Short mmCIF file of C-alpha atoms and ligand atoms in Angstrom, two decimals:
data_model
loop_
_atom_site.label_atom_id
_atom_site.label_comp_id
_atom_site.label_asym_id
_atom_site.label_seq_id
_atom_site.Cartn_x
_atom_site.Cartn_y
_atom_site.Cartn_z
CA ILE A 122 14.16 -7.86 -61.27
CA LEU A 123 13.05 -10.25 -58.51
CA ILE A 124 16.35 -9.94 -56.65
CA PRO A 125 16.17 -6.14 -56.03
CA ILE A 126 12.53 -6.50 -54.91
CA GLY A 127 13.60 -9.26 -52.51
CA ILE A 128 16.33 -7.04 -51.07
CA PHE A 129 13.91 -4.12 -50.78
CA VAL A 130 11.28 -6.20 -48.97
CA GLY A 131 13.96 -7.66 -46.71
CA LEU A 132 15.24 -4.21 -45.76
CA LEU A 133 11.70 -2.96 -45.19
CA LEU A 134 10.88 -5.90 -42.91
CA SER A 135 14.03 -5.45 -40.84
CA ALA A 136 13.35 -1.71 -40.52
CA ILE A 137 9.85 -2.51 -39.21
CA LEU A 138 11.27 -5.12 -36.84
CA ILE A 139 13.85 -2.67 -35.41
CA PHE A 140 11.10 -0.06 -34.98
CA VAL A 141 8.84 -2.49 -33.12
CA VAL A 142 11.62 -3.72 -30.82
CA ARG A 143 12.76 -0.18 -30.00
CA THR A 144 9.31 1.17 -29.20
CA ARG A 145 8.33 -1.85 -27.12
CA MET A 146 10.33 -0.90 -24.04
CA SER A 147 10.42 -3.34 -21.16
CA MET A 148 8.29 -2.46 -18.15
CA PRO A 149 11.28 -1.91 -15.80
CA THR A 150 12.62 0.60 -18.35
CA MET A 151 9.24 2.31 -18.48
CA ILE A 152 9.19 2.47 -14.67
CA ARG A 153 12.66 4.06 -14.65
CA ASN A 154 11.58 6.58 -17.28
CA GLY A 155 8.40 7.32 -15.36
CA LEU A 156 10.47 8.00 -12.24
CA LYS A 157 12.59 10.50 -14.19
CA GLY A 158 9.42 12.44 -14.93
CA SER A 159 6.46 12.89 -12.66
CA GLU A 160 4.33 9.93 -13.70
CA PHE A 161 3.94 8.65 -10.14
CA ASN A 162 1.78 10.13 -7.41
CA LEU A 163 0.17 9.11 -4.15
CA LEU A 164 -3.44 8.70 -3.14
CA TYR A 165 -4.54 8.58 0.48
CA GLN A 166 -7.17 6.26 1.91
CA PRO A 167 -8.69 7.01 5.34
CA VAL A 168 -8.16 4.60 8.23
CA VAL A 169 -10.90 5.08 10.82
CA ASP A 170 -11.45 4.13 14.42
CA LEU A 171 -14.39 1.75 14.03
CA SER A 172 -16.24 2.60 17.24
CA SER A 173 -16.21 6.39 16.80
CA GLY A 174 -15.79 6.75 13.03
CA THR A 175 -12.90 9.14 13.62
CA MET A 176 -10.21 9.25 10.95
CA MET A 177 -6.97 8.13 12.63
CA GLY A 178 -4.77 8.38 9.60
CA VAL A 179 -4.29 7.35 6.02
CA GLU A 180 -2.60 4.67 3.96
CA ALA A 181 -0.46 6.02 1.12
CA LEU A 182 -1.13 4.15 -2.14
CA ILE A 183 1.02 4.71 -5.21
CA ARG A 184 -0.39 5.42 -8.66
CA TRP A 185 1.33 5.32 -12.04
CA ARG A 186 -0.01 7.17 -15.05
CA ARG A 187 2.26 5.93 -17.84
CA ASN A 188 3.09 8.62 -20.44
CA GLY A 189 0.52 10.74 -18.65
CA LYS A 190 -2.14 8.53 -20.23
CA ASP A 191 -2.89 4.95 -19.28
CA PHE A 192 -3.23 4.04 -15.63
CA VAL A 193 -1.20 0.98 -14.59
CA PRO A 194 -2.43 -0.66 -11.37
CA PRO A 195 0.13 -1.22 -8.58
CA GLU A 196 -0.75 -4.91 -8.62
CA THR A 197 0.81 -4.96 -12.12
CA PHE A 198 3.93 -2.85 -11.74
CA ILE A 199 4.94 -3.48 -8.10
CA PRO A 200 5.70 -7.20 -8.76
CA VAL A 201 7.66 -6.18 -11.90
CA ALA A 202 9.68 -3.65 -9.91
CA GLU A 203 10.31 -6.29 -7.24
CA GLN A 204 11.54 -8.81 -9.82
CA ALA A 205 13.72 -6.25 -11.59
CA GLY A 206 15.32 -5.26 -8.27
CA ILE A 207 14.17 -1.63 -8.49
CA ILE A 208 11.60 -1.54 -5.68
CA SER A 209 13.95 0.69 -3.68
CA LEU A 210 13.48 3.37 -6.36
CA ILE A 211 9.70 3.17 -5.96
CA THR A 212 9.90 3.28 -2.16
CA ALA A 213 12.25 6.27 -2.34
CA ARG A 214 9.71 8.04 -4.55
CA VAL A 215 6.88 7.23 -2.12
CA PHE A 216 8.97 8.74 0.68
CA ARG A 217 9.73 11.85 -1.38
CA LEU A 218 6.09 12.42 -2.35
CA LEU A 219 4.87 11.78 1.18
CA ALA A 220 7.49 14.11 2.64
CA GLU A 221 6.08 16.87 0.39
CA ASP A 222 2.46 16.14 1.35
CA ALA A 223 2.70 15.25 5.04
CA PRO A 224 3.33 18.78 6.39
CA HIS A 225 0.02 19.95 4.87
CA ILE A 226 -1.83 17.07 6.49
CA LEU A 227 -0.03 17.45 9.81
CA SER A 228 -0.99 21.12 10.00
CA GLU A 229 -4.64 19.96 10.01
CA ARG A 230 -4.08 16.89 12.26
CA PRO A 231 -0.81 16.88 14.23
CA PHE A 232 -1.22 13.29 15.44
CA PHE A 233 -2.22 11.67 12.19
CA HIS A 234 -0.99 8.15 11.33
CA PHE A 235 0.63 7.41 7.98
CA ALA A 236 0.86 3.89 6.60
CA VAL A 237 3.36 3.02 3.87
CA ASN A 238 3.59 -0.29 2.00
CA PHE A 239 6.90 -2.14 1.94
CA SER A 240 7.96 -5.00 -0.32
CA ALA A 241 10.27 -7.91 0.47
CA GLY A 242 13.15 -6.04 -1.15
CA ASP A 243 12.62 -3.17 1.29
CA MET A 244 12.54 -5.46 4.32
CA HIS A 245 15.73 -7.22 3.19
CA ARG A 246 17.71 -4.06 2.37
CA PRO A 247 20.50 -3.27 4.84
CA GLY A 248 20.14 0.22 6.31
CA VAL A 249 16.44 0.49 5.47
CA VAL A 250 15.53 1.54 9.02
CA GLU A 251 17.96 4.44 8.63
CA GLU A 252 16.16 5.37 5.37
CA VAL A 253 12.86 5.40 7.26
CA ARG A 254 14.33 7.57 10.03
CA ARG A 255 15.64 10.06 7.47
CA PHE A 256 12.27 10.15 5.73
CA ALA A 257 10.50 10.69 9.07
CA SER A 258 12.65 13.66 9.98
CA GLN A 259 12.25 15.18 6.48
CA SER A 260 8.47 14.76 6.49
CA GLY A 261 7.85 15.82 10.09
CA ILE A 262 6.07 12.55 10.81
CA ALA A 263 6.90 11.25 14.28
CA LEU A 264 8.28 7.70 14.15
CA ASP A 265 5.46 6.42 16.34
CA ASN A 266 2.90 7.83 13.87
CA LEU A 267 4.37 5.79 11.07
CA VAL A 268 3.09 2.32 10.16
CA ILE A 269 5.04 0.12 7.78
CA GLU A 270 2.79 -2.45 6.07
CA VAL A 271 4.36 -5.72 5.03
CA THR A 272 2.51 -8.54 3.31
CA GLU A 273 3.01 -12.14 4.39
CA ARG A 274 4.36 -12.74 0.91
CA SER A 275 7.19 -10.30 1.57
CA LEU A 276 8.42 -12.38 4.48
CA VAL A 277 10.44 -14.49 2.04
CA ASP A 278 13.44 -14.37 4.32
CA VAL A 279 11.75 -14.37 7.71
CA ASN A 280 15.04 -13.96 9.56
CA LEU A 281 16.12 -10.90 7.61
CA ALA A 282 12.65 -9.29 7.50
CA GLY A 283 12.19 -10.16 11.18
CA GLU A 284 15.42 -8.36 12.06
CA THR A 285 14.25 -5.26 10.15
CA MET A 286 10.95 -5.41 12.07
CA ARG A 287 12.82 -5.67 15.35
CA GLN A 288 14.86 -2.57 14.49
CA MET A 289 11.76 -0.68 13.38
CA ARG A 290 9.96 -1.53 16.57
CA ALA A 291 13.00 -0.50 18.63
CA ALA A 292 12.88 2.87 16.82
CA GLY A 293 9.18 3.26 17.68
CA ILE A 294 7.95 2.60 14.13
CA ARG A 295 4.86 0.40 13.96
CA VAL A 296 4.60 -2.67 11.79
CA ALA A 297 1.47 -4.17 10.22
CA ILE A 298 1.05 -7.50 8.47
CA ASP A 299 -0.98 -6.63 5.35
CA ASP A 300 -3.45 -8.92 3.55
CA PHE A 301 -3.26 -11.28 6.50
CA GLY A 302 -4.53 -14.76 5.73
CA THR A 303 -3.77 -14.68 2.01
CA GLY A 304 -0.12 -15.73 2.28
CA TYR A 305 1.10 -19.25 2.66
CA SER A 306 3.31 -18.94 5.69
CA SER A 307 2.66 -20.80 8.92
CA LEU A 308 1.22 -19.07 11.95
CA GLY A 309 4.10 -20.28 14.09
CA TYR A 310 6.41 -17.43 13.22
CA LEU A 311 3.86 -14.73 13.98
CA ALA A 312 4.38 -14.79 17.74
CA GLN A 313 8.12 -14.26 17.24
CA LEU A 314 7.75 -11.26 14.94
CA HIS A 315 7.73 -7.68 16.18
CA VAL A 316 4.34 -6.70 14.84
CA ASP A 317 1.65 -4.25 16.04
CA TYR A 318 -1.25 -4.78 13.63
CA LEU A 319 -2.87 -7.49 11.57
CA LYS A 320 -4.75 -6.20 8.55
CA ILE A 321 -7.59 -8.52 7.59
CA ASP A 322 -7.68 -8.85 3.84
CA LYS A 323 -10.75 -7.58 1.98
CA LEU A 324 -11.36 -11.11 0.72
CA PHE A 325 -12.45 -12.09 4.25
CA VAL A 326 -14.32 -8.84 4.94
CA GLN A 327 -16.32 -9.28 1.77
CA ALA A 328 -17.25 -12.83 2.75
CA LEU A 329 -18.79 -11.63 6.04
CA GLY A 330 -22.50 -12.33 6.32
CA THR A 331 -22.54 -14.57 3.26
CA ASP A 332 -22.98 -18.35 3.37
CA SER A 333 -19.50 -18.96 2.00
CA PRO A 334 -17.17 -21.04 4.23
CA THR A 335 -14.78 -18.06 4.09
CA SER A 336 -17.28 -15.99 6.08
CA GLN A 337 -15.87 -17.34 9.37
CA VAL A 338 -12.21 -16.60 8.63
CA ALA A 339 -12.27 -12.96 9.81
CA ALA A 340 -13.52 -14.04 13.25
CA ARG A 341 -10.68 -16.60 13.50
CA ILE A 342 -8.09 -13.98 12.54
CA ILE A 343 -9.49 -11.65 15.20
CA GLU A 344 -9.10 -14.43 17.80
CA ILE A 345 -5.49 -15.01 16.75
CA ALA A 346 -4.80 -11.28 17.01
CA LYS A 347 -6.29 -11.18 20.49
CA ASP A 348 -4.19 -14.16 21.61
CA LEU A 349 -1.05 -12.47 20.34
CA ASN A 350 -2.02 -9.05 21.68
CA LEU A 351 -2.12 -7.44 18.23
CA GLN A 352 -4.49 -4.77 17.00
CA VAL A 353 -6.75 -5.45 14.04
CA ILE A 354 -7.44 -3.30 10.99
CA ALA A 355 -10.14 -4.59 8.67
CA GLU A 356 -9.79 -3.55 5.04
CA GLY A 357 -12.17 -3.45 2.12
CA ILE A 358 -15.32 -2.52 4.07
CA GLU A 359 -17.98 -1.52 1.56
CA THR A 360 -21.28 -2.05 3.37
CA LYS A 361 -22.94 -1.11 6.66
CA ARG A 362 -23.62 -4.80 7.18
CA GLN A 363 -19.92 -5.67 7.07
CA GLU A 364 -19.27 -2.77 9.45
CA ARG A 365 -21.91 -4.01 11.90
CA ILE A 366 -20.44 -7.52 11.97
CA LEU A 367 -16.89 -6.21 12.50
CA LYS A 368 -18.04 -3.90 15.30
CA GLY A 369 -19.64 -6.94 16.92
CA LEU A 370 -16.27 -8.69 16.70
CA HIS A 371 -14.62 -5.68 18.44
CA VAL A 372 -12.34 -4.75 15.57
CA GLY A 373 -10.43 -1.53 16.29
CA CYS A 374 -9.75 0.09 12.94
CA ALA A 375 -11.28 -0.02 9.51
CA GLN A 376 -10.57 0.96 5.96
CA GLY A 377 -12.75 0.71 2.87
CA TYR A 378 -14.91 2.45 0.31
CA LEU A 379 -17.62 2.86 2.99
CA TYR A 380 -15.37 5.44 4.69
CA GLY A 381 -13.46 6.77 1.73
CA ARG A 382 -11.76 5.78 -1.50
CA PRO A 383 -8.09 6.47 -2.07
CA MET A 384 -8.05 10.23 -2.81
CA PRO A 385 -5.58 12.93 -3.85
CA LEU A 386 -4.05 15.26 -1.27
CA ASP A 387 -6.35 18.25 -1.92
CA GLU A 388 -9.44 16.10 -1.44
CA LEU A 389 -8.07 14.72 1.82
CA LEU A 390 -7.29 18.22 3.07
CA GLN A 391 -10.82 19.37 2.22
CA LEU A 392 -12.23 16.42 4.12
CA LEU A 393 -10.06 17.17 7.15
CA ARG A 394 -11.01 20.85 7.10
CA ARG A 395 -14.71 20.10 6.90
CA LYS A 396 -16.27 20.71 10.28
CA GLY A 397 -17.22 17.57 12.14
CA SER A 398 -14.99 15.22 10.17
CA VAL A 399 -12.94 14.70 13.31
CA ARG A 400 -15.86 13.06 15.02
CA ARG A 401 -17.53 11.25 12.21
CA LEU A 402 -16.32 10.54 8.74
CA GLU A 403 -19.51 9.90 6.80
CA ALA A 404 -19.61 7.38 4.00
CA ALA A 405 -18.99 9.01 0.63
P1 C2E B 112 -2.97 -3.03 0.01
O1 C2E B 112 -1.80 -2.43 0.71
O2 C2E B 112 -3.64 -4.18 0.66
O3 C2E B 112 -3.97 -1.82 -0.25
C1 C2E B 112 -5.35 -1.95 -0.20
C2 C2E B 112 -5.92 -2.03 -1.58
O4 C2E B 112 -7.33 -2.24 -1.48
C3 C2E B 112 -5.76 -0.74 -2.38
O5 C2E B 112 -5.62 -1.10 -3.75
C4 C2E B 112 -7.11 -0.05 -2.16
O6 C2E B 112 -7.43 0.87 -3.17
C5 C2E B 112 -8.04 -1.24 -2.16
N1 C2E B 112 -9.26 -0.98 -1.40
C6 C2E B 112 -9.40 -0.22 -0.29
N2 C2E B 112 -10.66 -0.23 0.16
C7 C2E B 112 -11.37 -1.04 -0.66
C8 C2E B 112 -12.75 -1.47 -0.70
O7 C2E B 112 -13.59 -1.10 0.11
N3 C2E B 112 -13.08 -2.33 -1.69
C9 C2E B 112 -12.18 -2.76 -2.63
N4 C2E B 112 -12.62 -3.60 -3.56
N5 C2E B 112 -10.88 -2.38 -2.61
C10 C2E B 112 -10.48 -1.53 -1.65
P2 C2E B 112 -4.47 -0.47 -4.64
O8 C2E B 112 -4.30 0.97 -4.31
O9 C2E B 112 -4.79 -0.85 -6.05
O10 C2E B 112 -3.17 -1.21 -4.18
C11 C2E B 112 -3.01 -2.58 -4.40
C12 C2E B 112 -1.79 -3.10 -3.69
O11 C2E B 112 -0.59 -2.58 -4.28
C13 C2E B 112 -1.72 -2.69 -2.23
O12 C2E B 112 -2.54 -3.52 -1.46
C14 C2E B 112 -0.24 -2.86 -1.96
O13 C2E B 112 0.07 -4.19 -1.67
C15 C2E B 112 0.37 -2.47 -3.29
N6 C2E B 112 0.85 -1.08 -3.20
C16 C2E B 112 0.18 0.09 -3.34
N7 C2E B 112 0.98 1.16 -3.16
C17 C2E B 112 2.22 0.65 -2.87
C18 C2E B 112 3.50 1.24 -2.57
O14 C2E B 112 3.66 2.47 -2.46
N8 C2E B 112 4.55 0.37 -2.36
C19 C2E B 112 4.39 -0.98 -2.42
N9 C2E B 112 5.47 -1.75 -2.19
N10 C2E B 112 3.21 -1.56 -2.67
C20 C2E B 112 2.13 -0.76 -2.91
MG1 MG B 113 -1.36 -1.89 2.53
MG1 MG B 114 -4.14 -5.19 2.18
MG1 MG B 115 -3.43 -5.99 -1.27
#
């Protein structure tokens, strides 16, 4: 009698094992499935001119609501997509979503700037500048109103990424180095790259006015930018105090919860339609 029970238990255990393995899909598979449906969407965060408070444009930030339920942060799934070699699928989706939304925004503000985040895989992909051109013509965004944000970490192959930057610049597309100061690359290459903006990482903005040794880094980055003739965008501004210090350092553009959180399209449109928001975007 023990033998049939043993067989039964064995079969039961393997059935459970197969069930567990099949339902625990890998994250790249879940990303692919999510792209088949409509699990991804974009939020828009205002970028303001620091001296006037005017909204110059927005940064598009991707969101993933897996199975329509749990929210997966981009910091989790973007690296997975990069590793799995499917970042081009994500970028294509960002372009498609932005091409749907941009005409609504442009009808409120014809000269609005749009920033899109690129990964190393995007910068290394042959023909990517052609992809950007096609997206621009589909969305109605002028090439010189488009900013491609690249982190220092995505400059894995500086020669290849540098060539893409050169082509982008030649096409009139602007390039920003995102999260500047958090990568590990040397400053030497920066002068050679075709870059328009340095984005100061929120780590350094949030250290401003504190007694941490990091509190002086933002000022050094601003000096470097000035030497290289680059514009500065400070990100992660949450307080009036941080704003005051950055204004004192003559920073041009700013982004952060003080001006607006990443928001869905309808909220952005409401904000743009509200009278006076052209002149001064008040803190939420
Ligand atoms: P990022 O490009 O540096 O984007 C800025 C991040 O800082 C965003 O996080 C934004 O929500 C957050 N942030 C903005 N203002 C504040 C503030 O005042 N305080 C604080 N604490 N945080 C603030 P998010 O949306 O979670 O995105 C994280 C990163 O994921 C982005 O960093 C970017 O590197 C990446 N990412 C987002 N969307 C895309 C995308 O479409 N493609 C690619 N390749 N990467 C993306
Ligand atoms: Mg960015
Ligand atoms: Mg950043
Ligand atoms: Mg970041």
